[in-house]
CSV table of C-alpha atoms in Angstrom, one decimal:
chain,number,residue,atom,x,y,z
A,1,UNK,CA,190.9,137.3,-116.7
A,2,UNK,CA,191.2,138.3,-120.5
A,3,UNK,CA,190.6,142.0,-120.8
A,4,UNK,CA,191.2,141.6,-124.5
A,5,UNK,CA,187.7,140.6,-125.8
A,6,UNK,CA,184.5,140.4,-128.3
A,7,UNK,CA,182.0,143.7,-128.0
A,8,UNK,CA,179.0,142.9,-129.4
A,9,UNK,CA,177.1,146.6,-130.5
A,10,UNK,CA,172.9,145.1,-131.6
A,11,UNK,CA,173.7,143.4,-134.3
A,12,UNK,CA,177.2,144.0,-134.8
A,13,UNK,CA,180.3,141.8,-133.4
A,14,UNK,CA,183.6,143.3,-133.5
A,15,UNK,CA,186.8,140.9,-132.9
A,16,UNK,CA,187.7,142.8,-130.2
A,17,UNK,CA,187.7,146.0,-128.4
A,18,UNK,CA,190.2,148.6,-129.6
A,19,UNK,CA,188.5,151.2,-131.5
A,20,UNK,CA,190.7,154.6,-132.6
A,21,UNK,CA,188.0,157.3,-131.6
A,22,UNK,CA,187.2,159.8,-133.8
A,23,UNK,CA,190.1,162.4,-134.1
A,24,UNK,CA,188.9,166.0,-135.9
A,25,UNK,CA,192.5,166.6,-138.0
A,26,UNK,CA,194.1,163.1,-138.0
A,27,UNK,CA,191.6,160.7,-138.6
A,28,UNK,CA,191.5,160.9,-142.6
A,29,UNK,CA,191.0,157.3,-144.2
A,30,UNK,CA,195.1,157.8,-144.1
A,31,UNK,CA,194.9,157.3,-140.9
A,32,UNK,CA,192.4,155.3,-140.4
A,33,UNK,CA,193.9,153.5,-142.5
A,34,UNK,CA,197.7,152.3,-140.8
A,35,UNK,CA,195.2,151.5,-137.2
A,36,UNK,CA,193.3,149.3,-138.8
A,37,UNK,CA,196.5,147.5,-140.0
A,38,UNK,CA,198.2,147.3,-136.8
A,39,UNK,CA,194.9,145.8,-135.2
A,40,UNK,CA,192.4,148.4,-134.7
A,41,UNK,CA,188.7,146.4,-134.3
A,42,UNK,CA,186.7,149.7,-134.3
A,43,UNK,CA,187.3,153.2,-135.9
A,44,UNK,CA,185.6,156.7,-136.0
A,45,UNK,CA,186.1,159.2,-138.9
A,46,UNK,CA,186.0,162.9,-138.0
A,47,UNK,CA,183.3,165.0,-137.1
A,48,UNK,CA,181.3,165.7,-140.7
A,49,UNK,CA,178.9,168.7,-140.2
A,50,UNK,CA,175.1,167.5,-141.0
A,51,UNK,CA,174.0,169.6,-142.2
A,52,UNK,CA,176.8,170.4,-144.9
A,53,UNK,CA,175.8,167.0,-145.8
A,54,UNK,CA,172.7,167.6,-145.9
A,55,UNK,CA,172.5,170.5,-148.1
A,56,UNK,CA,175.0,169.7,-150.6
A,57,UNK,CA,176.1,165.8,-150.1
A,58,UNK,CA,178.0,166.5,-153.7
A,59,UNK,CA,181.2,167.9,-152.0
A,60,UNK,CA,181.4,164.3,-150.2
A,61,UNK,CA,181.0,162.4,-153.3
A,62,UNK,CA,177.8,161.3,-152.3
A,63,UNK,CA,174.4,162.4,-154.2
A,64,UNK,CA,174.7,165.4,-157.2
A,65,UNK,CA,177.9,166.5,-158.6
A,66,UNK,CA,178.7,169.4,-156.0
A,67,UNK,CA,179.6,173.1,-157.4
A,68,UNK,CA,182.6,172.2,-155.7
A,69,UNK,CA,186.2,172.3,-156.9
A,70,UNK,CA,187.9,169.0,-157.1
A,71,UNK,CA,190.1,170.2,-154.2
A,72,UNK,CA,187.2,170.6,-152.2
A,73,UNK,CA,185.1,167.2,-152.8
A,74,UNK,CA,188.4,165.4,-152.6
A,75,UNK,CA,188.5,166.3,-149.2
A,76,UNK,CA,185.5,165.9,-147.7
A,77,UNK,CA,184.6,162.7,-150.0
A,78,UNK,CA,187.8,161.9,-147.8
A,79,UNK,CA,186.3,162.6,-144.8
A,80,UNK,CA,183.4,160.2,-144.8
A,81,UNK,CA,185.4,157.2,-147.2
A,82,UNK,CA,186.0,154.3,-145.8
A,83,UNK,CA,189.7,153.1,-146.3
A,84,UNK,CA,190.4,149.9,-148.6
A,85,UNK,CA,191.3,147.9,-145.5
A,86,UNK,CA,189.1,148.3,-143.0
A,87,UNK,CA,186.0,146.1,-142.1
A,88,UNK,CA,184.3,148.2,-139.9
A,89,UNK,CA,184.0,152.0,-139.3
A,90,UNK,CA,181.3,154.2,-138.2
A,91,UNK,CA,180.7,157.3,-139.7
A,92,UNK,CA,180.8,160.5,-137.1
A,93,UNK,CA,178.1,163.4,-137.2
A,94,UNK,CA,177.8,166.5,-135.5
A,95,UNK,CA,174.3,168.7,-135.1
A,96,UNK,CA,172.4,170.6,-132.6
A,97,UNK,CA,169.1,169.5,-134.9
A,98,UNK,CA,167.2,166.4,-135.7
A,99,UNK,CA,165.9,166.8,-138.5
A,100,UNK,CA,169.5,168.2,-139.7
A,101,UNK,CA,170.4,165.1,-139.1
A,102,UNK,CA,167.6,163.3,-139.6
A,103,UNK,CA,168.9,164.2,-143.4
A,104,UNK,CA,172.2,164.0,-143.0
A,105,UNK,CA,172.4,159.9,-141.8
A,106,UNK,CA,169.6,159.5,-145.4
A,107,UNK,CA,172.5,160.5,-148.0
A,108,UNK,CA,175.4,158.2,-146.3
A,109,UNK,CA,173.3,155.3,-148.0
A,110,UNK,CA,175.4,154.2,-150.5
A,111,UNK,CA,178.5,154.0,-148.0
A,112,UNK,CA,176.8,151.4,-145.7
A,113,UNK,CA,179.1,152.5,-142.4
A,114,UNK,CA,178.5,149.9,-140.6
A,115,UNK,CA,177.9,152.2,-137.3
A,116,UNK,CA,176.5,155.9,-136.7
A,117,UNK,CA,178.2,157.6,-134.1
A,118,UNK,CA,176.8,161.2,-132.8
A,119,UNK,CA,179.4,163.6,-131.9
A,120,UNK,CA,177.8,165.1,-127.9
A,121,UNK,CA,181.2,166.0,-126.9
A,122,UNK,CA,183.1,167.5,-129.1
A,123,UNK,CA,184.4,171.5,-126.6
A,124,UNK,CA,185.7,173.9,-130.4
A,125,UNK,CA,183.3,177.1,-129.0
A,126,UNK,CA,182.1,177.0,-133.5
A,127,UNK,CA,180.3,173.5,-132.4
A,128,UNK,CA,179.0,174.1,-129.1
A,129,UNK,CA,177.7,177.9,-130.8
A,130,UNK,CA,175.4,176.2,-133.0
A,131,UNK,CA,174.2,173.5,-130.7
A,132,UNK,CA,175.9,170.4,-130.9
A,133,UNK,CA,178.9,169.0,-129.8
A,134,UNK,CA,179.2,168.8,-126.1
A,135,UNK,CA,175.9,171.5,-125.8
A,136,UNK,CA,174.0,168.9,-125.8
A,137,UNK,CA,174.9,167.9,-122.9
A,138,UNK,CA,173.0,170.7,-121.8
A,139,UNK,CA,169.4,170.4,-123.7
A,140,UNK,CA,169.3,165.7,-122.7
A,141,UNK,CA,166.1,165.9,-124.4
A,142,UNK,CA,166.7,167.6,-127.8
A,143,UNK,CA,170.2,164.2,-126.9
A,144,UNK,CA,166.6,162.5,-127.4
A,145,UNK,CA,165.8,162.9,-130.5
A,146,UNK,CA,169.0,163.2,-131.9
A,147,UNK,CA,169.1,160.0,-130.8
A,148,UNK,CA,166.1,158.9,-132.5
A,149,UNK,CA,166.2,160.9,-135.1
A,150,UNK,CA,169.2,159.3,-135.8
A,151,UNK,CA,168.0,155.3,-135.8
A,152,UNK,CA,165.3,155.9,-137.4
A,153,UNK,CA,167.2,157.1,-140.8
A,154,UNK,CA,169.9,154.1,-140.2
A,155,UNK,CA,166.7,152.3,-140.4
A,156,UNK,CA,165.5,153.7,-144.0
A,157,UNK,CA,168.4,153.8,-145.1
A,158,UNK,CA,171.5,152.0,-143.5
A,159,UNK,CA,170.5,148.1,-142.9
A,160,UNK,CA,169.7,149.2,-139.9
A,161,UNK,CA,173.4,149.6,-138.3
A,162,UNK,CA,173.6,150.9,-134.9
A,163,UNK,CA,173.7,154.1,-133.3
A,164,UNK,CA,176.5,155.1,-131.3
A,165,UNK,CA,177.2,158.8,-129.0
A,166,UNK,CA,180.4,159.4,-128.0
A,167,UNK,CA,179.6,162.3,-124.7
A,168,UNK,CA,181.8,164.2,-122.1
A,169,UNK,CA,181.1,163.2,-117.6
A,170,UNK,CA,178.8,166.8,-118.8
A,171,UNK,CA,179.5,170.5,-119.2
A,172,UNK,CA,181.0,171.5,-116.2
A,173,UNK,CA,182.4,170.8,-112.8
A,174,UNK,CA,178.4,171.8,-111.5
A,175,UNK,CA,176.9,169.9,-114.4
A,176,UNK,CA,178.3,166.4,-114.5
A,177,UNK,CA,175.2,164.8,-116.3
A,178,UNK,CA,177.1,161.8,-118.6
A,179,UNK,CA,174.6,159.1,-116.3
A,180,UNK,CA,171.4,161.2,-117.3
A,181,UNK,CA,172.5,161.4,-120.6
A,182,UNK,CA,173.8,158.4,-121.2
A,183,UNK,CA,170.3,156.9,-120.2
A,184,UNK,CA,168.6,158.8,-122.3
A,185,UNK,CA,170.6,157.8,-125.9
A,186,UNK,CA,169.7,154.0,-125.2
A,187,UNK,CA,166.1,155.0,-124.1
A,188,UNK,CA,166.3,156.9,-127.6
A,189,UNK,CA,168.0,153.5,-128.6
A,190,UNK,CA,171.4,154.1,-129.2
A,191,UNK,CA,173.6,151.0,-128.9
A,192,UNK,CA,176.8,152.4,-127.5
A,193,UNK,CA,178.0,154.8,-125.1
A,194,UNK,CA,182.1,156.3,-126.0
A,195,UNK,CA,182.4,158.0,-122.7
A,196,UNK,CA,185.8,160.6,-122.9
A,197,UNK,CA,185.1,161.5,-118.5
A,198,UNK,CA,186.0,165.6,-118.8
A,199,UNK,CA,184.1,168.0,-119.2
A,200,UNK,CA,183.2,171.3,-121.9
A,201,UNK,CA,184.8,174.0,-119.9
A,202,UNK,CA,188.1,171.7,-119.0
A,203,UNK,CA,188.9,171.1,-123.1
A,204,UNK,CA,191.9,168.4,-122.7
A,205,UNK,CA,193.0,170.4,-119.5
A,206,UNK,CA,194.2,168.6,-116.0
A,207,UNK,CA,193.1,164.3,-115.5
A,208,UNK,CA,189.7,162.4,-116.9
A,209,UNK,CA,187.9,161.1,-114.3
A,210,UNK,CA,187.5,157.4,-114.8
A,211,UNK,CA,185.5,156.5,-111.8
A,212,UNK,CA,183.2,158.2,-114.8
A,213,UNK,CA,183.3,155.5,-116.9
A,214,UNK,CA,183.6,153.1,-114.5
A,215,UNK,CA,179.9,154.6,-112.7
A,216,UNK,CA,178.4,154.4,-116.1
A,217,UNK,CA,179.9,150.9,-117.1
A,218,UNK,CA,177.7,149.8,-113.8
A,219,UNK,CA,174.0,151.2,-114.9
A,220,UNK,CA,173.7,150.5,-118.5
A,221,UNK,CA,172.7,147.7,-119.9
A,222,UNK,CA,174.3,149.1,-123.7
A,223,UNK,CA,178.6,148.6,-123.4
A,224,UNK,CA,180.4,151.6,-122.1
A,225,UNK,CA,184.0,152.2,-124.0
A,226,UNK,CA,185.6,154.4,-122.6
A,227,UNK,CA,188.3,157.2,-124.0
A,228,UNK,CA,191.0,159.4,-122.0
A,229,UNK,CA,194.4,159.9,-121.4
A,230,UNK,CA,195.5,156.3,-122.7
A,231,UNK,CA,198.8,157.2,-124.3
A,232,UNK,CA,200.3,153.7,-123.2
A,233,UNK,CA,199.2,150.6,-124.4
A,234,UNK,CA,199.5,150.0,-120.1
A,235,UNK,CA,197.3,152.7,-119.8
A,236,UNK,CA,194.8,150.3,-121.5
A,237,UNK,CA,194.9,147.9,-119.7
A,238,UNK,CA,194.4,149.4,-116.4
A,239,UNK,CA,191.2,150.9,-117.7
A,240,UNK,CA,189.7,147.7,-118.6
A,241,UNK,CA,190.8,146.4,-116.0
A,242,UNK,CA,189.4,149.5,-113.2
A,243,UNK,CA,186.4,150.6,-115.3
A,244,UNK,CA,184.8,147.9,-116.4
A,245,UNK,CA,183.7,148.9,-119.6
A,246,UNK,CA,183.6,147.0,-122.6
A,247,UNK,CA,186.1,148.5,-125.1
A,248,UNK,CA,188.5,151.6,-124.9
A,249,UNK,CA,188.3,154.5,-126.8
A,250,UNK,CA,192.4,155.7,-128.5
A,251,UNK,CA,192.4,159.3,-129.1
A,252,UNK,CA,196.5,161.5,-128.6
A,253,UNK,CA,197.9,158.2,-127.8
A,254,UNK,CA,197.1,157.0,-131.8
A,255,UNK,CA,198.5,160.1,-133.1
A,256,UNK,CA,201.9,159.5,-134.4
A,257,UNK,CA,201.6,156.3,-132.9
A,258,UNK,CA,199.3,153.6,-134.1
A,259,UNK,CA,201.1,150.6,-132.8
A,260,UNK,CA,199.4,151.8,-130.4
A,261,UNK,CA,196.7,148.8,-130.8
A,262,UNK,CA,198.9,146.3,-131.8
A,263,UNK,CA,200.9,146.8,-128.8
A,264,UNK,CA,198.0,146.7,-126.8
A,265,UNK,CA,196.7,144.0,-128.0
A,266,UNK,CA,200.3,142.3,-126.8
A,267,UNK,CA,199.6,143.6,-123.5
A,268,UNK,CA,196.6,142.4,-123.1
A,269,UNK,CA,197.3,138.8,-124.5
A,270,UNK,CA,200.5,138.1,-123.5
A,271,UNK,CA,201.6,140.2,-120.8
A,272,UNK,CA,204.1,142.1,-122.4
A,273,UNK,CA,205.0,143.4,-126.1
A,274,UNK,CA,207.7,145.0,-128.1
A,275,UNK,CA,207.6,149.1,-129.2
A,276,UNK,CA,207.8,149.9,-132.5
A,277,UNK,CA,211.2,151.1,-134.4
A,278,UNK,CA,211.7,154.7,-134.8
A,279,UNK,CA,211.9,153.5,-138.0
A,280,UNK,CA,208.8,151.3,-138.1
A,281,UNK,CA,206.7,154.7,-137.4
A,282,UNK,CA,209.0,157.1,-139.7
A,283,UNK,CA,208.0,154.8,-142.8
A,284,UNK,CA,204.5,154.6,-142.0
A,285,UNK,CA,204.7,158.5,-141.3
A,286,UNK,CA,205.7,158.4,-145.2
A,287,UNK,CA,203.3,155.7,-146.0
A,288,UNK,CA,200.6,157.9,-143.9
A,289,UNK,CA,201.5,161.0,-146.5
A,290,UNK,CA,200.8,159.0,-150.2
A,291,UNK,CA,198.3,157.5,-148.9
A,292,UNK,CA,196.6,160.9,-148.3
A,293,UNK,CA,198.4,162.4,-150.8
A,294,UNK,CA,196.6,160.3,-153.0
A,295,UNK,CA,193.2,161.0,-151.7
A,296,UNK,CA,193.7,164.4,-151.7
A,297,UNK,CA,197.1,165.8,-154.0
A,298,UNK,CA,200.6,166.9,-153.1
A,299,UNK,CA,200.8,170.2,-151.7
A,300,UNK,CA,197.3,169.6,-149.9
A,301,UNK,CA,197.5,166.5,-148.3
A,302,UNK,CA,201.3,167.6,-147.3
A,303,UNK,CA,200.5,170.7,-145.4
A,304,UNK,CA,198.1,168.6,-143.6
A,305,UNK,CA,200.3,166.0,-142.7
A,306,UNK,CA,202.7,168.7,-141.3
A,307,UNK,CA,201.8,168.4,-137.5
A,308,UNK,CA,201.0,164.7,-138.1
A,309,UNK,CA,204.4,163.4,-138.9
A,310,UNK,CA,205.8,165.6,-135.8
A,311,UNK,CA,203.8,163.5,-134.0
A,312,UNK,CA,205.6,160.5,-135.6
A,313,UNK,CA,209.5,162.0,-134.8
A,314,UNK,CA,208.5,161.3,-130.6
A,315,UNK,CA,211.0,160.9,-128.3
A,316,UNK,CA,213.2,160.5,-130.9
A,317,UNK,CA,217.0,161.9,-131.5
A,318,UNK,CA,217.4,165.4,-132.6
A,319,UNK,CA,213.8,165.2,-132.9
A,320,UNK,CA,213.4,169.0,-132.6
A,321,UNK,CA,215.5,169.7,-136.1
A,322,UNK,CA,213.1,166.7,-137.9
A,323,UNK,CA,209.8,169.0,-137.0
A,324,UNK,CA,211.5,172.2,-137.9
A,325,UNK,CA,212.4,170.8,-141.8
A,326,UNK,CA,208.8,169.0,-141.1
A,327,UNK,CA,206.5,171.9,-140.7
A,328,UNK,CA,208.3,173.8,-143.7
A,329,UNK,CA,207.1,170.4,-145.9
A,330,UNK,CA,205.4,170.6,-149.7
A,331,UNK,CA,206.4,167.5,-151.0
A,332,UNK,CA,206.8,163.5,-150.4
A,333,UNK,CA,210.8,163.9,-150.7
A,334,UNK,CA,210.0,166.9,-148.3
A,335,UNK,CA,209.3,164.1,-145.6
A,336,UNK,CA,211.2,161.3,-146.9
A,337,UNK,CA,213.8,163.9,-146.0
A,338,UNK,CA,213.2,163.6,-142.5
A,339,UNK,CA,213.0,160.0,-142.4
A,340,UNK,CA,216.2,159.9,-144.1
A,341,UNK,CA,217.9,162.4,-140.8
A,342,UNK,CA,216.6,160.0,-139.6
A,343,UNK,CA,219.2,157.5,-140.9
A,344,UNK,CA,222.1,160.2,-140.6
A,345,UNK,CA,221.3,160.6,-137.2
A,346,UNK,CA,222.7,156.7,-136.7
A,347,UNK,CA,218.7,156.1,-135.7
A,348,UNK,CA,216.7,153.6,-138.6
A,349,UNK,CA,217.6,151.6,-141.2
A,350,UNK,CA,217.0,152.6,-144.4
């Protein structure tokens, strides 16, 4: 069985089935660009507030000029703008209000994303307290109206781009309702369901239950993308084989390792892969810094990159000392100094 295969999401045809999940604080333009370069077939922006977007589109580089300062405009626009090498991407919105979701989707018209994604899985309190994210799973009827609003906006302003939705298994162990929510979403017009098989109560703890992905893939006609505990190419191969899902969605497993897309495709097609070297990871990390600096300015980017840069150092000899230096970085030169530490330790070539 060829596990690397094309995926069709309504009218959107994708060459392969290796996706970059929406990850708050990580899937900015720079990182999505690196993942696209390494073979990600489709990517999602980090979640964006529908209310914020439609009330002040200028802050996101859309519509009328905003009163916000230039730094804020650049940071917000970076959330939703397409990377230069990103052929296919989706903008992810979150809201508990169908009207707000509709208006925000209309505002995305200048960007022409290939898909519009709805977040119905985020467990963060500041999102769920407003009835958005995984709180939508407590109200499947509202979830359906959210999807309907997105579909209507897509038809009116986005050329009928498919609407997709990411959900969890349920709110808690006593309310596992992914099958119901997925059915409601598909009936409302959703063209793909992405399932992270943990409950909201679990957050990111414990193990994700891949049997939920397999069950959902057997129940609905729309493609199902599986997420959860994909930290290595072997994990992706196993999920595709065991669950029958149409695609896999890397989240934490891609952090600090955009090469996981290249490696996974190689494994699926040839049965083996060559892991990226520390040198490759450090060069990617420095490019990540530079791309983010180009979008939001050096100081802001270097502060934001501290945690992300540390992810590239995972498993390296002397990583603790390098991480300590990275967490104090204020300029590109500081990150270059971290890379030089690895060279000094004899772990990689310049």
